[in-house]
PDB file of C-alpha atoms in Angstrom:
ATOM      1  CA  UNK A   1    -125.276  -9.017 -68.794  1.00  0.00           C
ATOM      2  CA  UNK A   2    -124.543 -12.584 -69.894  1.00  0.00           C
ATOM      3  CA  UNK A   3    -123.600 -13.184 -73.491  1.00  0.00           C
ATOM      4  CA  UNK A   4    -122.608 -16.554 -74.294  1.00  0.00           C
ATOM      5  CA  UNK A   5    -119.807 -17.275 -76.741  1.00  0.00           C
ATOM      6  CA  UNK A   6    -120.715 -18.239 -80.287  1.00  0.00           C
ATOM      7  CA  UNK A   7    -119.864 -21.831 -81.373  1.00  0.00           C
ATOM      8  CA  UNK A   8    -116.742 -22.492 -83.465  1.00  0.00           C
ATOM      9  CA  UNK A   9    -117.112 -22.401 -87.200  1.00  0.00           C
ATOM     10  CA  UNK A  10    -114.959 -25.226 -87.309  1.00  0.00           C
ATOM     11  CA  UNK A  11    -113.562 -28.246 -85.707  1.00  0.00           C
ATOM     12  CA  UNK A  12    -110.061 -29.889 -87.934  1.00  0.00           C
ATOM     13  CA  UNK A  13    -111.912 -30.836 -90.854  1.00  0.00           C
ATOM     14  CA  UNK A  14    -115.352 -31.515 -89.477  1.00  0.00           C
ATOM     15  CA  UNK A  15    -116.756 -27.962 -90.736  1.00  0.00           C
ATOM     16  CA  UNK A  16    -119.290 -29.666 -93.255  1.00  0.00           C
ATOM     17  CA  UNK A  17    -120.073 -32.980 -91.302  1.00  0.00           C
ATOM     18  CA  UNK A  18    -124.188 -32.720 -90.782  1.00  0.00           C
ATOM     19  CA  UNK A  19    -123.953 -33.339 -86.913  1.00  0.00           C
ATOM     20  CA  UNK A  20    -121.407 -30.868 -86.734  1.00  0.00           C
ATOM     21  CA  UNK A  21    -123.468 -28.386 -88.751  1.00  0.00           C
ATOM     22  CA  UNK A  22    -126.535 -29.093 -86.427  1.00  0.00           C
ATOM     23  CA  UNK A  23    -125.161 -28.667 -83.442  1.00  0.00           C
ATOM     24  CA  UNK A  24    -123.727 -25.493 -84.634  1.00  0.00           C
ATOM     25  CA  UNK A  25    -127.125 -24.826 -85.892  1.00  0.00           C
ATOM     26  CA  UNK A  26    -128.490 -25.194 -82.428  1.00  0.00           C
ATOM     27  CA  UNK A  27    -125.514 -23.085 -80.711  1.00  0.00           C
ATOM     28  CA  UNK A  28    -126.411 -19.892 -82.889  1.00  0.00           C
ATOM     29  CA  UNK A  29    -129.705 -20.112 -82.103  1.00  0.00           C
ATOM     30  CA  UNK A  30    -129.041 -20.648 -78.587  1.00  0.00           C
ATOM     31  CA  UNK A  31    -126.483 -17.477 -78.803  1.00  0.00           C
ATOM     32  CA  UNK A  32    -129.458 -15.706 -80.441  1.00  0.00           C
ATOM     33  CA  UNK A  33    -131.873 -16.117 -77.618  1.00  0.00           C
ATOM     34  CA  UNK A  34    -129.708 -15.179 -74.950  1.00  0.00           C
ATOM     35  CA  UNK A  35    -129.214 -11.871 -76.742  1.00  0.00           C
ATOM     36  CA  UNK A  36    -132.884 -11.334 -77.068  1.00  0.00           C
ATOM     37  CA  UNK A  37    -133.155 -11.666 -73.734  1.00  0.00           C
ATOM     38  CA  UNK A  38    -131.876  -8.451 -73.022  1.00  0.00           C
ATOM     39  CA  UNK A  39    -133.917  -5.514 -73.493  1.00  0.00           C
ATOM     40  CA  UNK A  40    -130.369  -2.945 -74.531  1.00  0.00           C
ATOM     41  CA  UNK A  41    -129.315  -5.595 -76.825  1.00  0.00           C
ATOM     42  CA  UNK A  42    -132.456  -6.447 -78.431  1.00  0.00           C
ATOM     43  CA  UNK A  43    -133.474  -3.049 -79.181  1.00  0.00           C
ATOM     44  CA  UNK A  44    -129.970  -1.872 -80.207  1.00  0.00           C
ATOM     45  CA  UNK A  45    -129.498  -0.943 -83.606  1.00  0.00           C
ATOM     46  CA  UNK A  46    -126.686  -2.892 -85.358  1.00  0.00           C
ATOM     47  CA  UNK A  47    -128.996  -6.220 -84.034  1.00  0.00           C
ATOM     48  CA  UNK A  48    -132.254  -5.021 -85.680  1.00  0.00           C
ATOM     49  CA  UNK A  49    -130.146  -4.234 -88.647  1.00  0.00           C
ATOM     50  CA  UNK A  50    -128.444  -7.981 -88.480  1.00  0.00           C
ATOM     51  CA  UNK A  51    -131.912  -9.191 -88.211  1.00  0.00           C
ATOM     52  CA  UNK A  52    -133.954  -7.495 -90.671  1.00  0.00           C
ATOM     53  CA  UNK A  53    -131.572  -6.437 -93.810  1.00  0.00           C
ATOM     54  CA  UNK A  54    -129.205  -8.146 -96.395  1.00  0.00           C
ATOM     55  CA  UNK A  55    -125.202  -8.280 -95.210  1.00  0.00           C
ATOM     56  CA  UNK A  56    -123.925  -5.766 -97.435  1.00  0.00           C
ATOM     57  CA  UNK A  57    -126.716  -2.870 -96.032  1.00  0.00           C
ATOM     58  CA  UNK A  58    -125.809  -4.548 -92.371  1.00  0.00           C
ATOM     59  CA  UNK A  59    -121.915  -4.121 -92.869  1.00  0.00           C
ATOM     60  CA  UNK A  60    -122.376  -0.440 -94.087  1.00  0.00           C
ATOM     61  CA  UNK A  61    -124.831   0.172 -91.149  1.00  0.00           C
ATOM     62  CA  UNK A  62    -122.334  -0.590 -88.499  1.00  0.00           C
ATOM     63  CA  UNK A  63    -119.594   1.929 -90.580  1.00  0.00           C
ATOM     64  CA  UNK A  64    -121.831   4.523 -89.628  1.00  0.00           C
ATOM     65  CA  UNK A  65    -123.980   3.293 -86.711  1.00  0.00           C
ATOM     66  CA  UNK A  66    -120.396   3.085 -84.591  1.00  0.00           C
ATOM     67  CA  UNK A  67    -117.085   4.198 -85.664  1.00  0.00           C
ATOM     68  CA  UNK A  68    -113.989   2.978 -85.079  1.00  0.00           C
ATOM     69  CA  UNK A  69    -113.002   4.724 -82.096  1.00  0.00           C
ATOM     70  CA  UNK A  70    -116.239   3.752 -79.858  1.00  0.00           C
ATOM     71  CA  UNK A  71    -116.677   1.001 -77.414  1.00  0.00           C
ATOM     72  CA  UNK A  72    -119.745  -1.048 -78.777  1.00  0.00           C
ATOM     73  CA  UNK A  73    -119.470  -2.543 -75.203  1.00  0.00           C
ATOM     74  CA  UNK A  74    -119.473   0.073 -73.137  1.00  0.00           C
ATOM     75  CA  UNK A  75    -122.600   1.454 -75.287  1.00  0.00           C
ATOM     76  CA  UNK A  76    -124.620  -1.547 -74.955  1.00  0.00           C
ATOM     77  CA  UNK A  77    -123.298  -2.293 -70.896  1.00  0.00           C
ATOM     78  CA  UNK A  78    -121.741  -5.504 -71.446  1.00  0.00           C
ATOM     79  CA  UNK A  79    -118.843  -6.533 -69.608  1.00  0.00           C
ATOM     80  CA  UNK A  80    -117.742  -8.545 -72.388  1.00  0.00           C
ATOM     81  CA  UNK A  81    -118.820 -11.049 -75.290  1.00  0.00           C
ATOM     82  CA  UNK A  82    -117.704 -14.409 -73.351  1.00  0.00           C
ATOM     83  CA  UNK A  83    -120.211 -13.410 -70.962  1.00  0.00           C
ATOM     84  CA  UNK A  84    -117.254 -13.432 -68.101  1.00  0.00           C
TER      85      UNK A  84
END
């Protein structure tokens, strides 16, 4: 399974510079459709929380939806999140 890595928040002090912000803009999404790509992933439950709730209900999801001491990656089959 290929996930790609997620652009950098930030590069020196160019975190608020518009071209900067678009092209970050265009990496998420780009991150986003790889990940929908995949049937496991797309389907999996901390993503259709991510996708569909506010961030406070999302963060206490995953608390429950996987605990400390699992592997999200071994659940899902990915062989890691750089896509390597």
């Amino acid at each position: 399974t290929f996930i790609p890595q997620l652009p950098k928040k930030k590069i020196g002090n160019r975190r608020f510079e518009e071209d900067f912000i678009e092209k970050r803009m265009k990496g998420l999404q780009f991150f986003l459709d790889e990940i929908l790509k995949n049937e496991k992933l797309k389907s999996a439950d901390p993503l259709v929380s991510f996708l569909s709730c506010e961030r406070s209900f999302f963060e206490q999801q995953m608390k429950v939806l996987i605990p400390k001491n699992i592997n999200v990656d071994s659940i899902l089959g990915i062989k890691s999140f750089s896509g390597k």
